Structure formats: structure tokens, C-alpha cells
mmCIF file of C-alpha atoms in Angstrom:
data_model
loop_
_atom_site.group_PDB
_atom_site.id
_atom_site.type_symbol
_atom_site.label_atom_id
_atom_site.label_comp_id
_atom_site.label_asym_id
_atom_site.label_seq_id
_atom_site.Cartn_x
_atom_site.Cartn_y
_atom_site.Cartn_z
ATOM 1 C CA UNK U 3 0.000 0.000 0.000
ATOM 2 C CA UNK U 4 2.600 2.783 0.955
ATOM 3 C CA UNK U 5 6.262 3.417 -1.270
ATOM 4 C CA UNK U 6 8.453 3.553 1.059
ATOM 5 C CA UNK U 7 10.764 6.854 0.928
ATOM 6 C CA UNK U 8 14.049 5.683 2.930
ATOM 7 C CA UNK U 9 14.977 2.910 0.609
ATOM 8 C CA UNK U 10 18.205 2.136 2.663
ATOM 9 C CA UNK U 11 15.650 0.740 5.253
ATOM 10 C CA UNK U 12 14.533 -2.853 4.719
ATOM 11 C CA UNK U 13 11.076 -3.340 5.963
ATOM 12 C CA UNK U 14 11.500 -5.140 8.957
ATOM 13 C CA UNK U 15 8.799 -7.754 10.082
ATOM 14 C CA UNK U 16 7.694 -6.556 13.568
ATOM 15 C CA UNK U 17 6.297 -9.660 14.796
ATOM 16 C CA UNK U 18 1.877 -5.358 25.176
ATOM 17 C CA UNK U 19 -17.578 6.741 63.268
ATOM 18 C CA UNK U 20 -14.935 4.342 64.045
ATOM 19 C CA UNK U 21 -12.523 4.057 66.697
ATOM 20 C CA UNK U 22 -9.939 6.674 66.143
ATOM 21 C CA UNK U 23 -6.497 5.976 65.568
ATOM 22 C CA UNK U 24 -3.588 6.465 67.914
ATOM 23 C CA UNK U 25 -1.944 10.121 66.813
ATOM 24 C CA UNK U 26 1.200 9.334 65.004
ATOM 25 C CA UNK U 27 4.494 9.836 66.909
ATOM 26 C CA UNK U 28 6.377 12.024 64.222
ATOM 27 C CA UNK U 29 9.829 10.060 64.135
ATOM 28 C CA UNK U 30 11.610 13.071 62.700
ATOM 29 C CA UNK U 31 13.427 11.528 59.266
ATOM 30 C CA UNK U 32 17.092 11.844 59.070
ATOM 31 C CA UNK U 33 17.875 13.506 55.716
ATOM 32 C CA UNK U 34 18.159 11.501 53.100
ATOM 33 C CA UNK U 35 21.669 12.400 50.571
ATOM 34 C CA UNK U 36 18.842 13.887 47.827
ATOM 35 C CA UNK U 37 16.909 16.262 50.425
ATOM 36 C CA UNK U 38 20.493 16.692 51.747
ATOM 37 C CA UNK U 39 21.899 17.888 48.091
ATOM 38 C CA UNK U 40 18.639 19.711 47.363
ATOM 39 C CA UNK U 41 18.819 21.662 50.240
ATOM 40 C CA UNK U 42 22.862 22.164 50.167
ATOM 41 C CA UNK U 43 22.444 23.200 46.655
ATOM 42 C CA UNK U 44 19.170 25.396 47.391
ATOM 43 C CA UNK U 45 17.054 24.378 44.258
ATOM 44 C CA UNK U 46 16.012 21.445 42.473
ATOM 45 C CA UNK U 47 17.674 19.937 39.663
ATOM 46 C CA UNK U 48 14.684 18.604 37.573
ATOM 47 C CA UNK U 49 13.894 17.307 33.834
ATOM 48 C CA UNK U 50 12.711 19.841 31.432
ATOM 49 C CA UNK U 51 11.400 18.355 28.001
ATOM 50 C CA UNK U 52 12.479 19.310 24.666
ATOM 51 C CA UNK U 53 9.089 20.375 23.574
ATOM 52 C CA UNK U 54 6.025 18.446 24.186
ATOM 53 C CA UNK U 55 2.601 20.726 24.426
ATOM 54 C CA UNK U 56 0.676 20.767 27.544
ATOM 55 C CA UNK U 57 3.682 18.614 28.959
ATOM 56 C CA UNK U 58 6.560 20.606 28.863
ATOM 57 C CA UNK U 59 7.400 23.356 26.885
ATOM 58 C CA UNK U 60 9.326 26.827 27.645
ATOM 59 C CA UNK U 61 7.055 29.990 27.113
ATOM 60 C CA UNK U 62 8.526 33.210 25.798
ATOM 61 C CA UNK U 63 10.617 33.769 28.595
ATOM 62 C CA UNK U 64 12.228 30.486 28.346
ATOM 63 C CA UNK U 65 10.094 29.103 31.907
ATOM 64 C CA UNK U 66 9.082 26.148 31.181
ATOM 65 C CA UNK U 67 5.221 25.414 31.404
ATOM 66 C CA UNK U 68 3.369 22.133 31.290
ATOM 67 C CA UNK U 69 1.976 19.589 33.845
ATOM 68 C CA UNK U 70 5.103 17.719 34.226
ATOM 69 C CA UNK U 71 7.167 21.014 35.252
ATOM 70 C CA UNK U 72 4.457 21.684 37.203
ATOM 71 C CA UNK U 73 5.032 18.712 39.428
ATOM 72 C CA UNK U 74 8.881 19.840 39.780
ATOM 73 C CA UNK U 75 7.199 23.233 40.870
ATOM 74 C CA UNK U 76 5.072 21.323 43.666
ATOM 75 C CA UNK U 77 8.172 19.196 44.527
ATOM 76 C CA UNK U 78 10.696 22.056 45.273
ATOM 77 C CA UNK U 79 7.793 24.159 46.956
ATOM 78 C CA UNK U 80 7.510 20.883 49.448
ATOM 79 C CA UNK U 81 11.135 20.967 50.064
ATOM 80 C CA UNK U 82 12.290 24.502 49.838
ATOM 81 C CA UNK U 83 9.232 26.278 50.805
ATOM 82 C CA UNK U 84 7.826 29.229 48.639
ATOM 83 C CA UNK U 85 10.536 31.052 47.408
ATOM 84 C CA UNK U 86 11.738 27.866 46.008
ATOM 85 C CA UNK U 87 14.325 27.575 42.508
ATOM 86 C CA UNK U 88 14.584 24.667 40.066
ATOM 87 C CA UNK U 89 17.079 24.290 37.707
ATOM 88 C CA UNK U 90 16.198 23.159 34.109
ATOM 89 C CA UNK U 91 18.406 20.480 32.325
ATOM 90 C CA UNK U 92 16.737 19.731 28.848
ATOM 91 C CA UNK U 93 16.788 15.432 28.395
ATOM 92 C CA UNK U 94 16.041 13.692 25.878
ATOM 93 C CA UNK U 95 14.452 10.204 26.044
ATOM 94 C CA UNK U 96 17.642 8.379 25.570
ATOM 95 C CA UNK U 97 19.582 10.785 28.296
ATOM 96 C CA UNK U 98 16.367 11.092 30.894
ATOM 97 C CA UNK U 99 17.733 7.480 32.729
ATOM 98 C CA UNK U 100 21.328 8.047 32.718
ATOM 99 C CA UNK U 101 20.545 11.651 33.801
ATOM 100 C CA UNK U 102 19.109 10.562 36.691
ATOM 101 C CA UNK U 103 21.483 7.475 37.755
ATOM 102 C CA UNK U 104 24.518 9.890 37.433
ATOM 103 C CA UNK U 105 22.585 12.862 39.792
ATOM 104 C CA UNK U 106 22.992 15.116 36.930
ATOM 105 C CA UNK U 107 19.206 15.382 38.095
ATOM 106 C CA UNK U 108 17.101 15.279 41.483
ATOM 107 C CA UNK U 109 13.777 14.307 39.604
ATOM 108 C CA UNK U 110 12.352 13.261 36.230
ATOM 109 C CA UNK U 111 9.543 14.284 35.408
ATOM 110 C CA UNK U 112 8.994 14.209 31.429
ATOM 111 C CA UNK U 113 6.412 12.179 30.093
ATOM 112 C CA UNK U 114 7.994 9.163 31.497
ATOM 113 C CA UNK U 115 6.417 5.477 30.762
ATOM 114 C CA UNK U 116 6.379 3.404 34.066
ATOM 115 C CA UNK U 117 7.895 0.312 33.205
ATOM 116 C CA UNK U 118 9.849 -3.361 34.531
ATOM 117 C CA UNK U 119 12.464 -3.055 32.887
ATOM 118 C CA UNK U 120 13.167 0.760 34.475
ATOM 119 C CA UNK U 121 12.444 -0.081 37.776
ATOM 120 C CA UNK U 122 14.036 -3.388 38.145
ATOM 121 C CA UNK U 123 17.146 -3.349 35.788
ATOM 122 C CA UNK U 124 17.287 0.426 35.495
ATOM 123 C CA UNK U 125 17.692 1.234 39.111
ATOM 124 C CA UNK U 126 14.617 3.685 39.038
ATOM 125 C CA UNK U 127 11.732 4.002 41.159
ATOM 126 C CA UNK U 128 8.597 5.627 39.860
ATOM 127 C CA UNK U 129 6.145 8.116 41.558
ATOM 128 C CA UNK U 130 2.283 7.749 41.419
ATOM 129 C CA UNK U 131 0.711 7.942 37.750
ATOM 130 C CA UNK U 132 0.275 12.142 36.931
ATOM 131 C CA UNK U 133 -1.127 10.965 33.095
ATOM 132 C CA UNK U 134 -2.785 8.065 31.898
ATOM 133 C CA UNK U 135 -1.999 7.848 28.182
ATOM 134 C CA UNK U 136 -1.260 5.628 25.526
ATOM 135 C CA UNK U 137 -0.107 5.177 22.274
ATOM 136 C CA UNK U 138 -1.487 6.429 18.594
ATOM 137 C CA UNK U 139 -0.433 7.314 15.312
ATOM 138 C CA UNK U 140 -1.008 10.440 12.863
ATOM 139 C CA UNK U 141 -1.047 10.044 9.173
ATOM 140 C CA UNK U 142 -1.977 12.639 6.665
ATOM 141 C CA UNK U 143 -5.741 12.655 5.531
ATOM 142 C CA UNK U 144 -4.504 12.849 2.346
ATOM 143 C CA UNK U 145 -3.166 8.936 2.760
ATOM 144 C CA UNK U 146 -6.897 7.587 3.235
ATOM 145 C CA UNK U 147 -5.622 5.547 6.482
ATOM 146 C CA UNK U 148 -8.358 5.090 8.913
ATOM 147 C CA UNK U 149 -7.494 2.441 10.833
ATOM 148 C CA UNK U 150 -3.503 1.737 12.264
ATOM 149 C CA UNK U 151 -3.790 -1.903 10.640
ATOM 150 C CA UNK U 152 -4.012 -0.508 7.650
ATOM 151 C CA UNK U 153 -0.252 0.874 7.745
ATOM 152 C CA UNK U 154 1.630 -2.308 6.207
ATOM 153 C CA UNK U 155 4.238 -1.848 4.594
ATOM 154 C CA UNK U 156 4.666 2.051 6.071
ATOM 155 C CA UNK U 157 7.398 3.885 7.301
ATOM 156 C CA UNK U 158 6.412 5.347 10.682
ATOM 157 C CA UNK U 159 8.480 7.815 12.682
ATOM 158 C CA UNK U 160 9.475 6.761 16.436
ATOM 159 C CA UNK U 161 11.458 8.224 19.028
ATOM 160 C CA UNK U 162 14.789 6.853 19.971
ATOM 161 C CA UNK U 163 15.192 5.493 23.920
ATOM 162 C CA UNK U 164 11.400 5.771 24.277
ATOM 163 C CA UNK U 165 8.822 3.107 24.946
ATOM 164 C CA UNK U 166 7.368 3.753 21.751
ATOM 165 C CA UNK U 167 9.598 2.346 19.734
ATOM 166 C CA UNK U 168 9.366 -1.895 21.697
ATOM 167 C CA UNK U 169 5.234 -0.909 21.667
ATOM 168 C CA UNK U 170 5.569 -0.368 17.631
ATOM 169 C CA UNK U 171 7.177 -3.669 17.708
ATOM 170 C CA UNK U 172 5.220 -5.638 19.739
ATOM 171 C CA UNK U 173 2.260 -4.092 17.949
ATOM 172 C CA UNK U 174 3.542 -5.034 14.167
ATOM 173 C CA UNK U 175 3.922 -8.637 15.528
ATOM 174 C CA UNK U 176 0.854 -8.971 17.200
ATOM 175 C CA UNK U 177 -1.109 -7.794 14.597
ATOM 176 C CA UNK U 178 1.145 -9.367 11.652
ATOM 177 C CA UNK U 179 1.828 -5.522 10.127
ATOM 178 C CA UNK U 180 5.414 -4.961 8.641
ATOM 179 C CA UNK U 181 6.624 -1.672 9.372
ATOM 180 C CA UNK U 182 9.789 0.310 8.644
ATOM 181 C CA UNK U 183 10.611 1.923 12.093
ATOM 182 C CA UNK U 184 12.210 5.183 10.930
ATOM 183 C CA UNK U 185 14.473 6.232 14.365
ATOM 184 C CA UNK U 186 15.198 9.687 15.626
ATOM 185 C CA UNK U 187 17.370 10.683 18.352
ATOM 186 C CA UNK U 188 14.927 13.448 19.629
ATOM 187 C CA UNK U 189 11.265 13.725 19.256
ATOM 188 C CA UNK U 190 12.110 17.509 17.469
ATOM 189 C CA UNK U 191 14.003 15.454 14.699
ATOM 190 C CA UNK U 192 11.213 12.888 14.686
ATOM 191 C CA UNK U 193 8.309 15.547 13.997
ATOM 192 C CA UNK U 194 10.108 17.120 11.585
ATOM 193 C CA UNK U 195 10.509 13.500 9.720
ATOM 194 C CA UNK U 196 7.483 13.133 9.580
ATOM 195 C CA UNK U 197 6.230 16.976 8.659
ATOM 196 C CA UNK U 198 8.708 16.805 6.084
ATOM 197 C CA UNK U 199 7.026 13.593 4.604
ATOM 198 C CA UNK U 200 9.922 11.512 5.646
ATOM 199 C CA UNK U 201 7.453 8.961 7.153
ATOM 200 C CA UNK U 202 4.022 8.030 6.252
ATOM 201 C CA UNK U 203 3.199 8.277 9.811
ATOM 202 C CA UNK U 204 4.209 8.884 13.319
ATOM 203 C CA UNK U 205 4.060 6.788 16.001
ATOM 204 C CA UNK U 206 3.769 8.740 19.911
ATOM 205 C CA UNK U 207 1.337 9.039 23.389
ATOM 206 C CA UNK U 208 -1.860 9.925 21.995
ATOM 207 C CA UNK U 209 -2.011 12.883 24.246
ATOM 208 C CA UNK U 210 1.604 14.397 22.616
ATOM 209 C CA UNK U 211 -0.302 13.688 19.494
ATOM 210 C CA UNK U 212 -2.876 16.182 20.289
ATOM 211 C CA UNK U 213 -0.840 18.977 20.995
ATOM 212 C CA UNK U 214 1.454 18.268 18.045
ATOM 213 C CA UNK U 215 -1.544 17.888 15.525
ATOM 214 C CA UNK U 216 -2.220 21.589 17.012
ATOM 215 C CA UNK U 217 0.946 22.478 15.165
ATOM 216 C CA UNK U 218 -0.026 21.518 11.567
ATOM 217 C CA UNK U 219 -2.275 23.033 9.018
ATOM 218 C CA UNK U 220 -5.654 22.752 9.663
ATOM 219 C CA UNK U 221 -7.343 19.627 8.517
ATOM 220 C CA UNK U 222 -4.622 18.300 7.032
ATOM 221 C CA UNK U 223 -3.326 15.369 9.542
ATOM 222 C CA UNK U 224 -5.073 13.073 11.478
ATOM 223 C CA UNK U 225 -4.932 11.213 14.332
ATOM 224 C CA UNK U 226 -6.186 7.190 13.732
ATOM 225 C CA UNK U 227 -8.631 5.944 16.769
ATOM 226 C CA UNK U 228 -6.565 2.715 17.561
ATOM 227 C CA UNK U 229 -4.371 3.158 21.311
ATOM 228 C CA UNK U 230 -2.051 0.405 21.164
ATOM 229 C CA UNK U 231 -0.300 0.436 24.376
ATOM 230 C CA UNK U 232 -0.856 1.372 28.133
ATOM 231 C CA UNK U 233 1.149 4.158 29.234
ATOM 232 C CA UNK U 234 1.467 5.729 32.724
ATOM 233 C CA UNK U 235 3.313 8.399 32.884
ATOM 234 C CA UNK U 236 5.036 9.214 36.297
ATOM 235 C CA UNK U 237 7.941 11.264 37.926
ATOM 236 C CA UNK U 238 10.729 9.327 38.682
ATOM 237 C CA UNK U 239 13.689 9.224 41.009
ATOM 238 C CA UNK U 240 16.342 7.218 41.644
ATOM 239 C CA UNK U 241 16.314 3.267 43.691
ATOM 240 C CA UNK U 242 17.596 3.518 47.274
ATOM 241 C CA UNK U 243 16.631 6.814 49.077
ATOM 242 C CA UNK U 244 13.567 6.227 50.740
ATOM 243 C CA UNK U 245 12.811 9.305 52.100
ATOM 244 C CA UNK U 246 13.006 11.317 48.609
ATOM 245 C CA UNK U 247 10.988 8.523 47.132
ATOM 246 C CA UNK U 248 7.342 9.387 49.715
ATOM 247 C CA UNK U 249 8.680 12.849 49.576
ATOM 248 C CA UNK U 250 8.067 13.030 45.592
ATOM 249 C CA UNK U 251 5.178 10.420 46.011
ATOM 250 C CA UNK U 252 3.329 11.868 48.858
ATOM 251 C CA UNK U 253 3.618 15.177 46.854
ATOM 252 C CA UNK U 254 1.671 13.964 43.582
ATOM 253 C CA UNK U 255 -0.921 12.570 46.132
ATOM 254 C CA UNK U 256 -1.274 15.951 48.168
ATOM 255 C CA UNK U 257 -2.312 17.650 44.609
ATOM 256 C CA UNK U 258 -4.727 14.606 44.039
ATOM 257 C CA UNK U 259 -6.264 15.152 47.815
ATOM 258 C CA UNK U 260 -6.121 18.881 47.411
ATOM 259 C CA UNK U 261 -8.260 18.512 44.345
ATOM 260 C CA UNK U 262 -10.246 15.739 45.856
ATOM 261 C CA UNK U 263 -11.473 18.442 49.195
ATOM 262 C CA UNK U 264 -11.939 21.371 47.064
ATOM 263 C CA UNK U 265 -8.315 23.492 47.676
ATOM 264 C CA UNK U 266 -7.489 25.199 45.388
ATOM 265 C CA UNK U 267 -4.033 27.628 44.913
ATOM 266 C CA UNK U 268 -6.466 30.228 45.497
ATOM 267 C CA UNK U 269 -8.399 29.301 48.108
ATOM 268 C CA UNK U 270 -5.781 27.375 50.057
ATOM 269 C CA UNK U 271 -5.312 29.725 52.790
ATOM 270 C CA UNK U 272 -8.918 30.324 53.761
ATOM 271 C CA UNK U 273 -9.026 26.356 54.206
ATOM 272 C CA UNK U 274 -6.434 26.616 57.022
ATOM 273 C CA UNK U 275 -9.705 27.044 58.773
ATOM 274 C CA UNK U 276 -11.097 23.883 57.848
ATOM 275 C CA UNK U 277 -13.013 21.818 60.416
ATOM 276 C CA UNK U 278 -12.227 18.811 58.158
ATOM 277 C CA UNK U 279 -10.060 16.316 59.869
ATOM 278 C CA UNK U 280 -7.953 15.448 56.591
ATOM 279 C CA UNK U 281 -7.787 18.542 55.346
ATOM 280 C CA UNK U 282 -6.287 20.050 58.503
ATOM 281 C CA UNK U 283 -3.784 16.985 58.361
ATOM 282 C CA UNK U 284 -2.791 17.936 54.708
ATOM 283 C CA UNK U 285 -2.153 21.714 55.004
ATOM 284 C CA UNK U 286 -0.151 20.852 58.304
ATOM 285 C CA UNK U 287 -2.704 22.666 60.767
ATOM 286 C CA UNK U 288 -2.690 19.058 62.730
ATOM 287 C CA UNK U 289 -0.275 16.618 63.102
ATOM 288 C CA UNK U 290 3.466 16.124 62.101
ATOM 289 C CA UNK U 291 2.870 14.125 58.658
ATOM 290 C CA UNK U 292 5.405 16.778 57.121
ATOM 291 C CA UNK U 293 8.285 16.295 60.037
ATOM 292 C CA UNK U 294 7.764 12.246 59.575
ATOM 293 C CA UNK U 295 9.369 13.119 55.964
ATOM 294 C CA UNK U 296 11.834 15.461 56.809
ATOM 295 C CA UNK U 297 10.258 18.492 55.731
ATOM 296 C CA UNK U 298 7.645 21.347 57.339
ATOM 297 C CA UNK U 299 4.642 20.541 58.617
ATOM 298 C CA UNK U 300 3.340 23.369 55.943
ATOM 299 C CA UNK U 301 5.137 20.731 52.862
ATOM 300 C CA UNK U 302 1.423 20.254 51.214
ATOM 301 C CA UNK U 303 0.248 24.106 51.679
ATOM 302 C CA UNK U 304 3.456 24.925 49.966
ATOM 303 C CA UNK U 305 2.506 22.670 47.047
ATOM 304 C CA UNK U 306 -0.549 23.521 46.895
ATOM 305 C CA UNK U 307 0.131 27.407 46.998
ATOM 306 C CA UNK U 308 2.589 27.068 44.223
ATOM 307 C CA UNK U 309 0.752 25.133 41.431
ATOM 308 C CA UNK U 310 -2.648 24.185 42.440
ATOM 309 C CA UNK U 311 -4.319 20.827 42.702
ATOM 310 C CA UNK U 312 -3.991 18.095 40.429
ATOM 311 C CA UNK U 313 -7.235 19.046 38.697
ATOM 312 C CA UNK U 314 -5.972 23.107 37.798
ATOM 313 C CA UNK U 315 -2.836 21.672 36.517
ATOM 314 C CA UNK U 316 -4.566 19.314 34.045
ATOM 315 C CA UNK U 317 -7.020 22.133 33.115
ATOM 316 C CA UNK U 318 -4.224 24.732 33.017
ATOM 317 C CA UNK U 319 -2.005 22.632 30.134
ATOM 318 C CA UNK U 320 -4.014 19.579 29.045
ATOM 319 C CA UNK U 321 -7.999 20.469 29.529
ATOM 320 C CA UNK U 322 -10.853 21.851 27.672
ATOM 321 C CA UNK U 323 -9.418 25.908 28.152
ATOM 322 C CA UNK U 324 -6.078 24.645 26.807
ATOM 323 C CA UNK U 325 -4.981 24.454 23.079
ATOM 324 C CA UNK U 326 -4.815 20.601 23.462
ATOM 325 C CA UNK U 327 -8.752 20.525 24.714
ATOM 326 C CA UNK U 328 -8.533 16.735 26.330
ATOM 327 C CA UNK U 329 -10.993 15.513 28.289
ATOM 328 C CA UNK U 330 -10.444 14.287 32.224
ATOM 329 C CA UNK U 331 -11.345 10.652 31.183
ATOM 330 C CA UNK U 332 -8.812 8.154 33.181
ATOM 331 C CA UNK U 333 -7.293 10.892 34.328
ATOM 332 C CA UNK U 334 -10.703 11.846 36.440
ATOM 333 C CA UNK U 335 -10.614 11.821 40.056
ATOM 334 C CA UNK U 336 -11.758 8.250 41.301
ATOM 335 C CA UNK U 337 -15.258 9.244 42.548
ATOM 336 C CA UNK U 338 -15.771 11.033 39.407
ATOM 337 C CA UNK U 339 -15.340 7.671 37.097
ATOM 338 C CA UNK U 340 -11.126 8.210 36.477
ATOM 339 C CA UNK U 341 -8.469 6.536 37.835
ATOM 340 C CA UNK U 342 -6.770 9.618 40.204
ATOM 341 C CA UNK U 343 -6.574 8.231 43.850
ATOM 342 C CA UNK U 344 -4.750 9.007 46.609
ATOM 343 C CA UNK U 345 -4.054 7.495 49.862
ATOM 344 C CA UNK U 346 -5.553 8.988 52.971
ATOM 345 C CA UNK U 347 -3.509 11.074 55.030
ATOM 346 C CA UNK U 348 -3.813 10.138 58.364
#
């Protein structure tokens, strides 16, 4: 069906009311050699993407803006309190792993795919899912593709070092497809590729796709119904400091909460006041859940204050007011039919 346009490439056959609790005795944590750097160092060193709308992408003053550098943001204001400073180190998706084993970086958060391999061989651990995504591809109209079976014989654009490029495969087998993987170091070489008709298609998370397709004349590409892959995307640090790990963790989840009892970055001070148990224990007005990690008792307040809950993030860079214009689905609160759930803090 498709010529292919990189003749050096062979096609390739690509063959998945109760009794209350006793009050916690706040065991004050001894600092862990990431809060210990972080606070040395007075910042955060944290992953900023190479351009990814609604994920991570500088704005004209060269901040970058997105949910993922948004959870950096929460993370540092946690740590450092509210005049806290990150600094930016750009990563590709073949540098984002070593970058973190080496403690070139304190935290990863770019629209990293939870994975075995990463956590076991990789000597990662991964933070609570901030995006539930998977996979897609875009085509021109012009091509007549509807459907992502119908791409035998294609050349498709992928990402080097990303998860993309083993779901292609696994995909292509599966579904007995041949494809001709065309590989880019960087996802800004890869969409050119493919806007330069390099590829007959491009291969990404579905939600990348919609901000990308935002990019390119009107009615001209689109993006093919079929999700091939599961893909949580998560901040992640690295294997063997506990105490960073629930500090980056327990972060994510005080955005989810936050957005869970109504706080908002606006109205977070006024719910100091709260008469809600939880709530009181999240924005540190009762007990010493913030001292059990090391860090104020004000840690979630601080979050909070900086970047909003979970739910202003998404509608900041991903939702309905964005120029991406997703919907919540699994990435709804639980009790409102999605999959965002936090643990209690108590």
C-alpha cells in the first residue's frame, strides 16, 4: 500500500464513626543524601522536556510550562518552601535514565512510561501515575488511512530510547503488520521527519499527538482511533533513598487530595480554617505528617500554593481551556469515574 521513501531501510517484520487511631508519633526523618543535596544546593535539579505541548514546553521567557514542570514546581515548593528555585536540564528520552542514575538530576519528570524493565534493571523508582496515556499514530488525511492496521508496509516515525519504539514492535507482531521503524534521536528530529514527509506516519502518546496535531495546518493530519499500548506516565527518582521517594510520592498525592477536598491555589489559605479532619492533616494545621518526611509541617500548603491541585494543573495545560482541549477521562478523580486516587492522610 505505501512506497516507502528511505529505501536504505529494509522493511522489517515486527512480529503489550470508628474508633480513632492512635496520633502518630512524628519520628523526625534523618535527611536523606537527595533532600540533603537539594537543600545544600538550594534548588532542584529537575527534567525539562524538549518540547512536548501541555507537557513541557518553555514559554517566551524560556520558563518552562506544562503539567510535568508543574510537578517539579510542587516538589521544590515541598522541600524549599515558597521562594523555592529549580534548575532546568533539557533530556532527551535516551539521556532522561542516565541523567538521573549519574545525579545530573534530582527528579524526572517528562512524560515518562512506568515500566519493569526501568524499575528493576534500570535502578529507578517511579512516583504515582500524573497521566494516563497511551499510544497512537497520525497520518496525513490525504493517505486515506483510517485504521492503524491498515499501515503495512509504512514507514512510521518513532522516538529513539522511548517506549514507543518496543510498543511499535510488539504491535507489528501482534497484529502481523510490517513496518519500517524510521528512528530519531529526539522527538524535534522525529516531527520534523514526519512533517517533512519523511514517514508516512508517526508513532507517539496519543495525548503528545494532540498537541502536536495543534501544530499543523488545519485539517490536514489526522490522528487514527486505535491506542495500542498502556502508558502511565510518572515522575521518577532514583532506587535507594527512601525518604526522597514518599517525599516526591506523597507530593503527587497531596495535589490529588487537594483537588479531591476542594483546595485550590487560590483558596488554600482560607481552608487553614477547615473543620475537616484530613484537610487540617494535609495543610499541616494538625499533626506532624510533614516532620515524619523530613520536611515542614506546611510541605502540602506549599505545594498547593505554588501550582494548584492536580485538577488546575490538568485544566491549566491539558484540559478543555487549553490548546490541546482533552478531556479528564482516566485521568478523572476516582469518585468522578477516572483513575486519580490518593491514599488517605492520616
Amino acid at each position: 500500500m505505501f512506497r516507502l521513501r528511505l529505501p536504505a531501510l529494509a522493511a522489517l517484520p515486527l512480529l503489550a464513626t470508628m474508633a480513632l487511631a492512635p496520633p502518630i508519633q512524628a519520628q523526625p526523618a534523618p535527611a536523606g543524601s537527595t533532600l540533603a543535596a537539594v537543600r545544600d544546593k538550594g534548588l532542584l535539579d529537575c527534567s525539562a522536556n524538549q518540547g512536548s505541548q501541555g507537557f513541557g514546553v518553555p514559554d517566551s521567557r524560556g520558563e518552562q510550562q506544562g503539567l510535568d514542570p508543574d510537578i517539579c514546581r510542587a516538589v521544590a515548593a515541598a522541600v524549599l518552601g515558597p521562594d523555592a528555585r529549580i534548575r532546568w536540564t533539557v533530556l532527551t528520552s535516551a539521556t532522561r535514565v542516565t541523567a538521573l542514575q549519574s545525579g545530573q538530576v534530582d527528579l524526572v519528570a517528562r512524560t515518562f512510561t512506568w515500566t519493569h524493565a526501568r524499575e528493576i534493571s534500570a535502578g529507578l523508582q517511579f512516583g504515582p501515575v500524573t497521566f494516563y496515556d497511551g499510544q497512537g499514530f497520525i497520518v496525513p488525511k490525504r493517505s486515506g488511512v483510517k485504521r492503524a492496521v491498515e499501515l503495512d508496509g509504512a514507514s512510521i516515525c518513532v522516538s529513539a530510547g522511548s517506549t514507543n519504539e518496543l510498543n511499535l514492535a510488539d504491535w507489528a507482531r501482534t497484529n502481523g503488520v510490517r513496518v519500517n521503524p524510521v528512528v530519531f534521536e529526539n522527538p524535534t528530529d522525529t516531527r520534523s521527519a514526519y512533517t517533512n514527509s519523511r514517514c508516512d506516519a508517526y508513532t507517539l502518546d496519543a495525548s503528545q499527538l494532540a498537541g502536536f496535531i495543534t501544530s499543523l495546518p488545519r485539517d490536514e493530519h489526522v490522528i487514527l482511533p486505535d491506542i495500542i499500548s498502556k502508558e502511565p506516565l510518572t515522575p521518577a527518582v532514583r532506587k535507594g533513598d527512601g525518604q526522597w521517594y514518599d517525599i516526591v510520592r506523597w507530593t503527587v498525592f497531596a495535589l490529588i487530595l487537594a483537588e479531591e477536598h476542594g483546595i485550590t491555589r487560590a483558596n488554600v489559605d482560607a481552608m487553614l480554617e477547615s473543620q475537616n479532619p484530613e484537610v487540617r492533616r494535609l495543610l499541616g494545621v494538625a499533626g506532624d505528617h510533614g516532620p515524619a518526611m523530613g520536611l515542614d509541617r506546611r510541605w502540602a500548603y506549599h505545594a498547593i500554593k505554588a501550582v494548584g491541585n492536580y485538577g488546575e494543573i490538568f485544566e491549566r495545560h491539558l484540559g478543555q481551556d487549553s490548546p490541546l482541549g482533552l478531556e479528564r477521562g482516566l485521568n478523572a478523580l476516582w469518585n468522578k469515574g477516572g483513575l486519580m486516587y490518593a491514599p488517605p492522610i492520616r
